[in-house]
mmCIF file of C-alpha atoms in Angstrom:
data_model
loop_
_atom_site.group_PDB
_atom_site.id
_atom_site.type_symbol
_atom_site.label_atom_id
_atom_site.label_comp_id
_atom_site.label_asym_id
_atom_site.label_seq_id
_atom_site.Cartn_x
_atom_site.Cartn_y
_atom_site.Cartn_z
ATOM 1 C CA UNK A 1 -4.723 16.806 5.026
ATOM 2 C CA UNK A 2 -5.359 18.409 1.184
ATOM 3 C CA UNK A 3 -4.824 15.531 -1.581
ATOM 4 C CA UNK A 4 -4.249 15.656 -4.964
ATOM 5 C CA UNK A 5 -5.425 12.357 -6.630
ATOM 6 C CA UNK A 6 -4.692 11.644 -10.534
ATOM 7 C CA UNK A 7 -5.287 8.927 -13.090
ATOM 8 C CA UNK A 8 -4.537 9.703 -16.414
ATOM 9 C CA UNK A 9 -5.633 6.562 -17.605
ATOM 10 C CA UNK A 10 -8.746 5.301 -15.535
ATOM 11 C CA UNK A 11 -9.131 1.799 -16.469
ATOM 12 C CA UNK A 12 -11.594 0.152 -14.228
ATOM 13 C CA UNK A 13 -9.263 -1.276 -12.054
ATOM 14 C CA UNK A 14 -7.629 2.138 -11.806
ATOM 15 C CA UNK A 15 -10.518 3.326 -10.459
ATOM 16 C CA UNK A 16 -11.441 0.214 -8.301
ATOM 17 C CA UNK A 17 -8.572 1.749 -6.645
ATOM 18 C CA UNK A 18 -9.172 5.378 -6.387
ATOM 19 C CA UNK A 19 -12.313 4.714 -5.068
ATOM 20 C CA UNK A 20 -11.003 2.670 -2.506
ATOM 21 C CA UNK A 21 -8.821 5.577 -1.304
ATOM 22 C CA UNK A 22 -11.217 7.253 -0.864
ATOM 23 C CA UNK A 23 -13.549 5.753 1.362
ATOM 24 C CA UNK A 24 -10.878 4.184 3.508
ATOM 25 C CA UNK A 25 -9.226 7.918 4.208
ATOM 26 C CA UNK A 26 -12.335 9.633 4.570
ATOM 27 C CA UNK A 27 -10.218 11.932 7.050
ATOM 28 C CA UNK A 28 -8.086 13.093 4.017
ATOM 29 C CA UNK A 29 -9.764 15.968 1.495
ATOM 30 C CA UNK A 30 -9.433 14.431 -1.816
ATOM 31 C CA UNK A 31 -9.299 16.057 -4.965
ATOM 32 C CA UNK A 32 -9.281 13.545 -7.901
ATOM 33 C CA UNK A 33 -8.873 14.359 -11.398
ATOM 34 C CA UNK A 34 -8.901 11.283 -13.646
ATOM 35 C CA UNK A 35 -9.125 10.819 -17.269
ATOM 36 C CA UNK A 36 -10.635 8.340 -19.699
ATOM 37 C CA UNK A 37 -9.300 5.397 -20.312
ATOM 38 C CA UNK A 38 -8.741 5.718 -24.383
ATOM 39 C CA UNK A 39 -6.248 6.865 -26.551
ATOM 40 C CA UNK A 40 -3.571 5.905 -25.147
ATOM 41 C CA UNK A 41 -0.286 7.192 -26.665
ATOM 42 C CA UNK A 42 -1.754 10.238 -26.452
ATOM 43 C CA UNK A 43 -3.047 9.895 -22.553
ATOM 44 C CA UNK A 44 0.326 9.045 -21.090
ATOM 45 C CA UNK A 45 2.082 11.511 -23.214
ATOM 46 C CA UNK A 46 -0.267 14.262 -22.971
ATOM 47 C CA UNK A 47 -1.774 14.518 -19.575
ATOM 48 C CA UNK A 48 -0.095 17.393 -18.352
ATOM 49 C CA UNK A 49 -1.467 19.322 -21.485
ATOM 50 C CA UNK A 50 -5.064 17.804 -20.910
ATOM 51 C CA UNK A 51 -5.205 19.541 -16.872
ATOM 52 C CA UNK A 52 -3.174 22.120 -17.439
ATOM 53 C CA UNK A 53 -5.957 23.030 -20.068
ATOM 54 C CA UNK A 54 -9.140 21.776 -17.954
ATOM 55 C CA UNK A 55 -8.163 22.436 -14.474
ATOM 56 C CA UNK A 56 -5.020 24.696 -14.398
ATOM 57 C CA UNK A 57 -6.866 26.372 -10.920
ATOM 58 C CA UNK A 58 -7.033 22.991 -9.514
ATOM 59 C CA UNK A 59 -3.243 22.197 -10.004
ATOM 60 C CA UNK A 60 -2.219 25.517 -8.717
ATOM 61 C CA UNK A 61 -3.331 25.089 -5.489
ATOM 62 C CA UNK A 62 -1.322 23.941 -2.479
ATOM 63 C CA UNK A 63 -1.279 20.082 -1.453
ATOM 64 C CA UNK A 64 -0.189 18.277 1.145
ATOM 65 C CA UNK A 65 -0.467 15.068 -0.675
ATOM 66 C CA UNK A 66 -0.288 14.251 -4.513
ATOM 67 C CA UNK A 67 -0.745 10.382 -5.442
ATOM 68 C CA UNK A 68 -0.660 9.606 -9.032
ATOM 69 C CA UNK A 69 -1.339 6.659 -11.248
ATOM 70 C CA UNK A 70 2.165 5.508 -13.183
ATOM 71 C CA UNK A 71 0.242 7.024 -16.378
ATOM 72 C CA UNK A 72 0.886 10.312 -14.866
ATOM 73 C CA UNK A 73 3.907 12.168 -16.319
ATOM 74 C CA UNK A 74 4.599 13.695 -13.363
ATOM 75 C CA UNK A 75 7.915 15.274 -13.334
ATOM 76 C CA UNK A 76 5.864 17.379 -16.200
ATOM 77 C CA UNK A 77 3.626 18.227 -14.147
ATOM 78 C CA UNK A 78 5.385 19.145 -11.208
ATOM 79 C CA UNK A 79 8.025 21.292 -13.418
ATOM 80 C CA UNK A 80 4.809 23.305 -14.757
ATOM 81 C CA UNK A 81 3.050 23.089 -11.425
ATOM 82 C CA UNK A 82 5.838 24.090 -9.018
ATOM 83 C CA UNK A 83 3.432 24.201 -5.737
ATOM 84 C CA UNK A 84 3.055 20.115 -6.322
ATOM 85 C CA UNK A 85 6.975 20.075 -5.800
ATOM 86 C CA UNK A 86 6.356 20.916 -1.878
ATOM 87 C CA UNK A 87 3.966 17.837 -1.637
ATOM 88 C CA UNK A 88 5.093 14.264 -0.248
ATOM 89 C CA UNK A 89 4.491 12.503 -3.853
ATOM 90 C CA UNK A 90 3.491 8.709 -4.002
ATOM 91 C CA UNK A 91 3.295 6.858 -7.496
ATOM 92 C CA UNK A 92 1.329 3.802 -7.843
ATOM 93 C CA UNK A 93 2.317 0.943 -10.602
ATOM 94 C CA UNK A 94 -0.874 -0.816 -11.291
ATOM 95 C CA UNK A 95 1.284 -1.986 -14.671
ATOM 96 C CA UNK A 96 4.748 -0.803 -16.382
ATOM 97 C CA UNK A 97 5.264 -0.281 -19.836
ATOM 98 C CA UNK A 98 8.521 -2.201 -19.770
ATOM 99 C CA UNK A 99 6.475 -5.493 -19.215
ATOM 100 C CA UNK A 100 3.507 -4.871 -20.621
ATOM 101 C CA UNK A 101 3.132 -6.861 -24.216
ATOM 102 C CA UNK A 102 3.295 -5.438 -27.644
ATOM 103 C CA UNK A 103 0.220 -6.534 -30.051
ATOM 104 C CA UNK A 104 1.770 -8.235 -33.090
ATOM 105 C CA UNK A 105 3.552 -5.959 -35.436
ATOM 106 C CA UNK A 106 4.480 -3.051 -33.215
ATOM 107 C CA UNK A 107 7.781 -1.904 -31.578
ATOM 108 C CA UNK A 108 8.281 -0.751 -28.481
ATOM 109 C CA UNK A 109 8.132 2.975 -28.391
ATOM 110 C CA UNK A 110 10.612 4.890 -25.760
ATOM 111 C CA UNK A 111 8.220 7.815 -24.269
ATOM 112 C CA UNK A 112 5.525 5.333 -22.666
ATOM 113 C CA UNK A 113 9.079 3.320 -21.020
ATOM 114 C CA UNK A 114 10.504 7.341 -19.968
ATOM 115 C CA UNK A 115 7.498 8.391 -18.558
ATOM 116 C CA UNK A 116 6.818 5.538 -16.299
ATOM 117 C CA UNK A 117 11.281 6.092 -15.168
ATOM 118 C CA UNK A 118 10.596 9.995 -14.906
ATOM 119 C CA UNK A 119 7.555 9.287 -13.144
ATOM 120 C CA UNK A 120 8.779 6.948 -10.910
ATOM 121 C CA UNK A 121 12.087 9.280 -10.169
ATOM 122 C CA UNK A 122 10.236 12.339 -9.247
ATOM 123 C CA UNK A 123 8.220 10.627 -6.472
ATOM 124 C CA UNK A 124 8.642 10.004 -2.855
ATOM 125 C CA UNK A 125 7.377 6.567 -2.891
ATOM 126 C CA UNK A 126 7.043 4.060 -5.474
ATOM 127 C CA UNK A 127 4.348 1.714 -4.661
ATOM 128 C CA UNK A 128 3.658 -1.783 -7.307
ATOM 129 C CA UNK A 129 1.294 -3.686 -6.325
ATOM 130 C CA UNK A 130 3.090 -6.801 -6.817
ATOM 131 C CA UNK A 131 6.772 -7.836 -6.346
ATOM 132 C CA UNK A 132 6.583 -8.919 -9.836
ATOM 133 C CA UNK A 133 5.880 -5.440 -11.179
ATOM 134 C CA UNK A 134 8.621 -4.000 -9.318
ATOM 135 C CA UNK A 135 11.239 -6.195 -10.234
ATOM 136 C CA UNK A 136 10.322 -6.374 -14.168
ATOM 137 C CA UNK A 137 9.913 -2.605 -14.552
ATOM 138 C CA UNK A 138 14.067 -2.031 -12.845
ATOM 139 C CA UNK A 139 14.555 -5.416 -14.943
ATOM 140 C CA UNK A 140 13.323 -3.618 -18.144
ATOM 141 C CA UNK A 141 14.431 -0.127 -17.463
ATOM 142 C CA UNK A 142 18.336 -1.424 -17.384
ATOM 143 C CA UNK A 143 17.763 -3.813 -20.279
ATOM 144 C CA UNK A 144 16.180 -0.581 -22.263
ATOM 145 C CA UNK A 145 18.392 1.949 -20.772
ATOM 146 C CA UNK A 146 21.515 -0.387 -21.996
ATOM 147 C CA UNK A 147 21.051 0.167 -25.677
ATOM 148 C CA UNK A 148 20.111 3.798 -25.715
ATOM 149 C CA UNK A 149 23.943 6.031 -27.078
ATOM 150 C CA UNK A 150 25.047 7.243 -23.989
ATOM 151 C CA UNK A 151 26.643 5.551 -21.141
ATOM 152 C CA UNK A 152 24.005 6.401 -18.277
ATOM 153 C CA UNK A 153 24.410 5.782 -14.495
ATOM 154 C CA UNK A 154 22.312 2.960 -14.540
ATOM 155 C CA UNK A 155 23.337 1.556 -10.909
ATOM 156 C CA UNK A 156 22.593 5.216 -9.199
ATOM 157 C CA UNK A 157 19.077 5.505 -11.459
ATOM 158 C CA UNK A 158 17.282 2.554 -10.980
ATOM 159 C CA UNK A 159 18.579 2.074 -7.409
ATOM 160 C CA UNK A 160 17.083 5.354 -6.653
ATOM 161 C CA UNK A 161 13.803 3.689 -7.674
ATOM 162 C CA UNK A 162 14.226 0.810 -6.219
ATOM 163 C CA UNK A 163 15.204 2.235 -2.664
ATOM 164 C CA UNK A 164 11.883 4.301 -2.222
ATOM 165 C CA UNK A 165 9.732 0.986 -3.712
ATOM 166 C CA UNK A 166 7.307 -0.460 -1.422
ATOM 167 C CA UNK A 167 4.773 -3.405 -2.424
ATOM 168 C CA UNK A 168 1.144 -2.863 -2.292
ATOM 169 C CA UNK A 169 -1.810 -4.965 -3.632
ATOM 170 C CA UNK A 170 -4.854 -2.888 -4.982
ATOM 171 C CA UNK A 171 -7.106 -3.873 -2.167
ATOM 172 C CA UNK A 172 -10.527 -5.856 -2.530
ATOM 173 C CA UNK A 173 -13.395 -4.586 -0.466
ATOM 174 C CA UNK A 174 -14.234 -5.762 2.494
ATOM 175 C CA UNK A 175 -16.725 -8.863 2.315
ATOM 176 C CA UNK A 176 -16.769 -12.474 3.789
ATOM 177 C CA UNK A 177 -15.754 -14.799 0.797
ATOM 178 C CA UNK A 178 -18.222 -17.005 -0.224
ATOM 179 C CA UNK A 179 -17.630 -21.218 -0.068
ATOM 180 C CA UNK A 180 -16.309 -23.071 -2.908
ATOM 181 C CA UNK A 181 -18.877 -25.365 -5.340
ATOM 182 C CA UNK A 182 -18.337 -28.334 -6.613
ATOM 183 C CA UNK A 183 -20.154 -27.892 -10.159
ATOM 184 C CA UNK A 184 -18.363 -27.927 -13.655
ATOM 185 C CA UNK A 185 -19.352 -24.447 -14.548
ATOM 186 C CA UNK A 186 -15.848 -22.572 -16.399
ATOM 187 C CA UNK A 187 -15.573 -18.959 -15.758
ATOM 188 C CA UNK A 188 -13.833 -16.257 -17.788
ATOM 189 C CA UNK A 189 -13.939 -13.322 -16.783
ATOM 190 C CA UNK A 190 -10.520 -10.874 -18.514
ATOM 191 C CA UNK A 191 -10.689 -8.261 -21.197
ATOM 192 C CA UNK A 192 -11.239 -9.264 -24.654
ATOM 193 C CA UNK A 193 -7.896 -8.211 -25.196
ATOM 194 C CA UNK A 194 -4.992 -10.172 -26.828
ATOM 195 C CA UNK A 195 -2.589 -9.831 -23.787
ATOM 196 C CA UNK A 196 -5.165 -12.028 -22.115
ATOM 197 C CA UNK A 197 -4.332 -15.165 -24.781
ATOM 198 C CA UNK A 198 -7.659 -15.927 -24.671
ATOM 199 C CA UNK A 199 -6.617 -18.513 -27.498
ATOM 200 C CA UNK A 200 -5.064 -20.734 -25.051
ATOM 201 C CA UNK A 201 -8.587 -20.796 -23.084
ATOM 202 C CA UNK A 202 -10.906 -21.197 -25.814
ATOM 203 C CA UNK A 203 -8.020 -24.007 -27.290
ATOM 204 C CA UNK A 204 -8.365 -25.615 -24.163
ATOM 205 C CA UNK A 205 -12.259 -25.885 -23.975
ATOM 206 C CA UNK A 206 -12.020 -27.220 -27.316
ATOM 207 C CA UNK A 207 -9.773 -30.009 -26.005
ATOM 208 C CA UNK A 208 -12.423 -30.627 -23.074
ATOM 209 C CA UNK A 209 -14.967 -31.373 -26.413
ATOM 210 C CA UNK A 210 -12.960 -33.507 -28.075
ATOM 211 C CA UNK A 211 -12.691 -35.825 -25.317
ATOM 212 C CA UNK A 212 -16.569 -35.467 -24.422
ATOM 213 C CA UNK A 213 -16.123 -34.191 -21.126
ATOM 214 C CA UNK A 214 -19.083 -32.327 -19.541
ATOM 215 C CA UNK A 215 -18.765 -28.447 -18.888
ATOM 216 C CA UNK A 216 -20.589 -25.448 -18.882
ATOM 217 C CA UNK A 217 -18.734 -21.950 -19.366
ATOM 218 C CA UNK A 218 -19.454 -17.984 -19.137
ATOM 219 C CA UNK A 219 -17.700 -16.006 -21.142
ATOM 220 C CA UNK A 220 -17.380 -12.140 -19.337
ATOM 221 C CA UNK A 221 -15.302 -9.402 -19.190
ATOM 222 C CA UNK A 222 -14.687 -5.905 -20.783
ATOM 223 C CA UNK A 223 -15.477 -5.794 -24.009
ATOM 224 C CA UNK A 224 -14.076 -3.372 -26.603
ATOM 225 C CA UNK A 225 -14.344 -2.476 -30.481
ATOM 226 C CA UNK A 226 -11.452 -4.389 -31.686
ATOM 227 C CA UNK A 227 -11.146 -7.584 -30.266
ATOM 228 C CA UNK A 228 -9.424 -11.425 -30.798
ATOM 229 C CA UNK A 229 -11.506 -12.886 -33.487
ATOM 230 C CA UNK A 230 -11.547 -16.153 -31.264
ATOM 231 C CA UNK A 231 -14.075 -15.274 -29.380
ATOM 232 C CA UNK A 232 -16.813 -14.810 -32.107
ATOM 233 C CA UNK A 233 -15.371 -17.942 -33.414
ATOM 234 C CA UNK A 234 -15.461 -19.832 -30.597
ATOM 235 C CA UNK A 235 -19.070 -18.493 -29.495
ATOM 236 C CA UNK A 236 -20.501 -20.818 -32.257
ATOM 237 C CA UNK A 237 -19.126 -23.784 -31.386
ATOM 238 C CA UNK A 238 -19.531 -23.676 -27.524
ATOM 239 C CA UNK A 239 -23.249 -23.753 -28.728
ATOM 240 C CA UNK A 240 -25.519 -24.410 -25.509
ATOM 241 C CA UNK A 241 -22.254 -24.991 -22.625
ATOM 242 C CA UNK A 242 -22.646 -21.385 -22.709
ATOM 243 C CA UNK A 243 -24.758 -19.632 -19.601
ATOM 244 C CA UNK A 244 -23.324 -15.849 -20.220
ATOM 245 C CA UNK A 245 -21.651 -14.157 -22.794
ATOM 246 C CA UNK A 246 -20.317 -10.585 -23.011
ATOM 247 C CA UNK A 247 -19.832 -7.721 -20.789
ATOM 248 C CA UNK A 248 -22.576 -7.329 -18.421
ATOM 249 C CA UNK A 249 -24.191 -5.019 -15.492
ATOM 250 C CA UNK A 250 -22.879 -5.504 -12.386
ATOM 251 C CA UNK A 251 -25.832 -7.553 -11.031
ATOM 252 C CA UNK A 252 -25.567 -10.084 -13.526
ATOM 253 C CA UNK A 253 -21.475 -9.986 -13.336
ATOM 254 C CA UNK A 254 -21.858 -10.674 -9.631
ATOM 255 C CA UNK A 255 -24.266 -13.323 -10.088
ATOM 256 C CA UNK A 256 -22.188 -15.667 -12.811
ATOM 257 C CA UNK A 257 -19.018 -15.240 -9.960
ATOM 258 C CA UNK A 258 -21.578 -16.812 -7.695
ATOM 259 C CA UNK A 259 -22.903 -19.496 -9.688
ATOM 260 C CA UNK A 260 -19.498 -20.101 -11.453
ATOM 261 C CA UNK A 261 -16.901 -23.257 -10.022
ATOM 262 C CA UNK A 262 -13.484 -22.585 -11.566
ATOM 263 C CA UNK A 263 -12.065 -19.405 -12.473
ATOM 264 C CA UNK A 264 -9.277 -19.779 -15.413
ATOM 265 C CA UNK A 265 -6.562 -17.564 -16.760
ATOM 266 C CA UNK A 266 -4.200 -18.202 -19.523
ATOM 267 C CA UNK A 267 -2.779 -14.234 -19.936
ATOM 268 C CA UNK A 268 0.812 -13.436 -20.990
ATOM 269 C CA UNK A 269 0.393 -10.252 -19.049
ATOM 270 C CA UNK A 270 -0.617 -9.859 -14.965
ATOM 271 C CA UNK A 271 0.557 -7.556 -12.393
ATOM 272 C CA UNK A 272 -1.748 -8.577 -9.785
ATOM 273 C CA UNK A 273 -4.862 -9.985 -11.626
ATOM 274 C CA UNK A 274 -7.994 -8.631 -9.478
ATOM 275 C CA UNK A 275 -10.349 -10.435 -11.829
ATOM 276 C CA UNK A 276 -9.208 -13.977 -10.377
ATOM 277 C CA UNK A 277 -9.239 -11.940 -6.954
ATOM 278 C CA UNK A 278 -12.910 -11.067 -7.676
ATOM 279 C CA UNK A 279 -14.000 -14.446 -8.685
ATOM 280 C CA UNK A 280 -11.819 -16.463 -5.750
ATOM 281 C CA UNK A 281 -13.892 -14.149 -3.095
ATOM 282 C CA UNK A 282 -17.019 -15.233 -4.387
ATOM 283 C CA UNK A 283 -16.327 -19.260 -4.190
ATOM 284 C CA UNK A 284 -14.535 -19.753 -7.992
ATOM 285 C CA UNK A 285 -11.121 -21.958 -7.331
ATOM 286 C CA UNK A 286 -8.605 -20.548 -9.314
ATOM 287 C CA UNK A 287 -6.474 -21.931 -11.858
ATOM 288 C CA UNK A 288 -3.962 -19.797 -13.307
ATOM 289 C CA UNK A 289 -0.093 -20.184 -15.237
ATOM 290 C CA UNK A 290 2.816 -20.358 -13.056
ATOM 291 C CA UNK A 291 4.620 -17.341 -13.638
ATOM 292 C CA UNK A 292 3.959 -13.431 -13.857
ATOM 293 C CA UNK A 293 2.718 -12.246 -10.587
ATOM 294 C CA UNK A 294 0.772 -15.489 -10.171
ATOM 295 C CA UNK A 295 3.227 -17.169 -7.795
ATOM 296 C CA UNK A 296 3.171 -14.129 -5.220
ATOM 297 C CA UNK A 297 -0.573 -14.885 -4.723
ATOM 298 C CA UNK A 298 -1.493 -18.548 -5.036
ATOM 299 C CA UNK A 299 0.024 -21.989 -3.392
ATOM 300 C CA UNK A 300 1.415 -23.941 -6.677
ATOM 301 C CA UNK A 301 -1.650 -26.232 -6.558
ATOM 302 C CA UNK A 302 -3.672 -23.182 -8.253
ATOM 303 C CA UNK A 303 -0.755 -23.103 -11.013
ATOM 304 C CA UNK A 304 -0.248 -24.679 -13.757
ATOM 305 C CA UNK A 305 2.971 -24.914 -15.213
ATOM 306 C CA UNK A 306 2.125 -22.401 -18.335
ATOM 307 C CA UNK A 307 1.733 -24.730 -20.981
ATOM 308 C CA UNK A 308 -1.382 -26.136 -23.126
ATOM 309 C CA UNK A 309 -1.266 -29.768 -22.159
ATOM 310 C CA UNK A 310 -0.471 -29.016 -18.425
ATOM 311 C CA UNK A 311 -3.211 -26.298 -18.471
ATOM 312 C CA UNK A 312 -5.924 -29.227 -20.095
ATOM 313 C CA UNK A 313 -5.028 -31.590 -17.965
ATOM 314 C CA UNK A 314 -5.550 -29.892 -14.605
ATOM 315 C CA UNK A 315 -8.725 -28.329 -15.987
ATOM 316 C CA UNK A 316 -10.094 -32.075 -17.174
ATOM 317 C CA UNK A 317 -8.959 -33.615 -13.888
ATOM 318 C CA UNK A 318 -11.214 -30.800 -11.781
ATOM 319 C CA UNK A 319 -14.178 -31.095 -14.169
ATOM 320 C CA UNK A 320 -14.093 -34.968 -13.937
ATOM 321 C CA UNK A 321 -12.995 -35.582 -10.598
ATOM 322 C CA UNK A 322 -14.280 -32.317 -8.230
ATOM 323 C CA UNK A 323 -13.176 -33.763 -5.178
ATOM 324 C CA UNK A 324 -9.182 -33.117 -6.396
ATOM 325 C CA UNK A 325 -9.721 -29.870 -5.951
ATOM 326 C CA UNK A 326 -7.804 -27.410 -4.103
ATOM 327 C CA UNK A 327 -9.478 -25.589 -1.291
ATOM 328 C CA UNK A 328 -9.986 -21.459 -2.046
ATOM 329 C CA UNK A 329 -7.410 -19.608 -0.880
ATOM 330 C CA UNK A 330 -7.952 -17.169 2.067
ATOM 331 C CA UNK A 331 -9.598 -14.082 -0.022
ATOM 332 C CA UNK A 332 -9.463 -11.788 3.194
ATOM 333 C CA UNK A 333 -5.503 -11.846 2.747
ATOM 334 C CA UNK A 334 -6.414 -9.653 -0.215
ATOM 335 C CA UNK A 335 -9.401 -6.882 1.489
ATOM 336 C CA UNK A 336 -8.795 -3.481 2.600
ATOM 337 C CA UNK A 337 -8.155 -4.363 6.654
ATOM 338 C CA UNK A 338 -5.157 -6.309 5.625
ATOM 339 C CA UNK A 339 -3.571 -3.270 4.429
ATOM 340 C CA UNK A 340 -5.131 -0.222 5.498
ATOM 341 C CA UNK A 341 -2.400 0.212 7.850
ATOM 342 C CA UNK A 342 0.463 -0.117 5.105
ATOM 343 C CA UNK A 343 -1.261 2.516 3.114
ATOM 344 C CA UNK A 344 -1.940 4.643 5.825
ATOM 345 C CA UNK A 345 1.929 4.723 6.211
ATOM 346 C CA UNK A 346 2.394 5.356 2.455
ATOM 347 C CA UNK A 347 0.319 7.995 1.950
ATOM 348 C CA UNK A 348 1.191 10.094 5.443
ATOM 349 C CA UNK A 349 4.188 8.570 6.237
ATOM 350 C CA UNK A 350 3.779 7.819 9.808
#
């Protein structure tokens, strides 16, 4: 079987996933174009342009299978690549631009919103990994849809989308998840982004000062050129309760997930969240806000109900009293053999 893999946007999750394709279907003959994860008005707009330009051969030739990131605008594609019309054609939502955030000052834009609907149209299957996704981006697309001039079909459109949907977690690797610890060591471990409210953390650690209880914290993630000024802000305060700050190598990544106790997120935008997966499998108990995609994936005692007091209380009760902690959840729920057999139907369709 001849495959066609693209990612026009390869975040590192993006290609977490890709990879993972890869080696599980080692029986399939991949072929993955991908692009860099950067300029992104441009990337989800202009992808076709980009390949058609850099590996027009490649697209030409005749596929069996073409699976595509929801970055891809693939109904372009496939109207300048007509041989990719004869392949079976699976989309995968690792996010959707209908519920993804807006920094502070911008509007929402309407080709990032089309391409993910065109996208999403001219597949076969439509695979989110997260009910959540699924649900917000037909949620947004009618809401959006609604106010453009015209009086569209919105019933026969979106149900079209939603009838070929199918749910599917990026899966973790295979590994036997590690215990949980007892220690008071905080763990952060998102992109310095602002859709990760990393105010709401940093607020909260400052509450954990204030009333003198003991903690230690690392501070990790992707890092980029522009980010939240709370972090450099924060950074002097936190003085010595800080063990790691800043992107690191992958060694030294894995290492703070092992030493670390309690894993915390506080983002206004998660489709499935495989940082929390990441540190959960290596013995961090999580503790993340009660809504998003959150509530697909942990029992309520990992949630908190979303806002600053309820999120500084649980974290203070943990630190102080250990033993009211929640056991980890089952991480192997989450690895490839728990659904190698639901992508194996996906992708062949058997």
């Amino acid at each position: 079987m001849k495959a066609l893999l693209l990612s026009a946007y390869a975040a590192m999750s993006h290609r977490h996933w890709a990879d993972g394709l890869q080696q599980q279907f080692p029986e399939i003959d991949w072929r993955r174009l991908e692009l860099p994860p950067r300029h992104f008005p441009w990337r989800i707009r202009g992808n076709p342009l980009t390949w058609l330009g850099q590996e027009r051969d490649c697209l030409h030739e005749d596929y069996d299978l073409v699976v595509a990131t929801s970055m891809v605008d693939l109904a372009t594609l496939v109207g300048l690549c007509p041989s990719l019309a004869r392949a079976r054609k699976v989309v995968y939502f690792h996010e959707n631009q209908f519920a993804y955030p807006l920094p502070k000052g911008q509007r929402i834009r309407a080709e990032p919103l089309m391409v993910n609907l065109y996208t999403a149209l001219a597949a076969d299957v439509v695979v989110f990994n997260s009910a959540y996704n699924r649900d917000s981006l037909l949620r947004g697309a009618r809401d959006f849809l609604k106010r453009m001039p015209e009086r569209l079909p919105l019933d026969s459109v979106l149900s079209r989308i939603a009838e070929k949907a199918v749910v599917l977690p990026v899966p973790m690797s295979e590994e036997t998840p590690k215990p949980a610890r007892l220690g008071r060591r905080v763990l952060w471990n998102h992109r310095w982004e602002y859709d990760k409210n990393p105010e709401a953390f940093f607020t909260a650690l400052e509450t954990l000062t204030t009333r003198g209880i003991d903690f230690e914290v690392a501070v990790l993630g992707q890092q980029f050129r522009d980010q939240p000024p709370v972090f450099e802000a924060s950074r002097a305060w936190l003085g010595e309760r800080i063990v790691c700050w800043g992107e690191q190598p992958g060694d030294v990544y894995r290492d703070m997930l092992d030493s670390a106790d309690i894993v915390v997120s506080t983002t206004d935008h998660e489709f499935q969240g495989l940082a929390v997966m990441e540190a959960v499998t290596q013995g961090c108990v999580p503790l993340v806000p009660d809504r998003l995609c959150f509530p697909e994936y942990y029992a309520s005692a990992y949630r908190y109900a979303g806002d600053q007091t309820t999120l500084e209380a649980t974290l203070a009760q943990w630190l102080t009293d250990p033993a009211s902690r929640p056991g980890l959840p089952d991480a192997r729920a989450w690895q490839w053999p728990a659904w190698r057999d639901a992508y194996r139907e996906v992708l062949i369709g058997t």
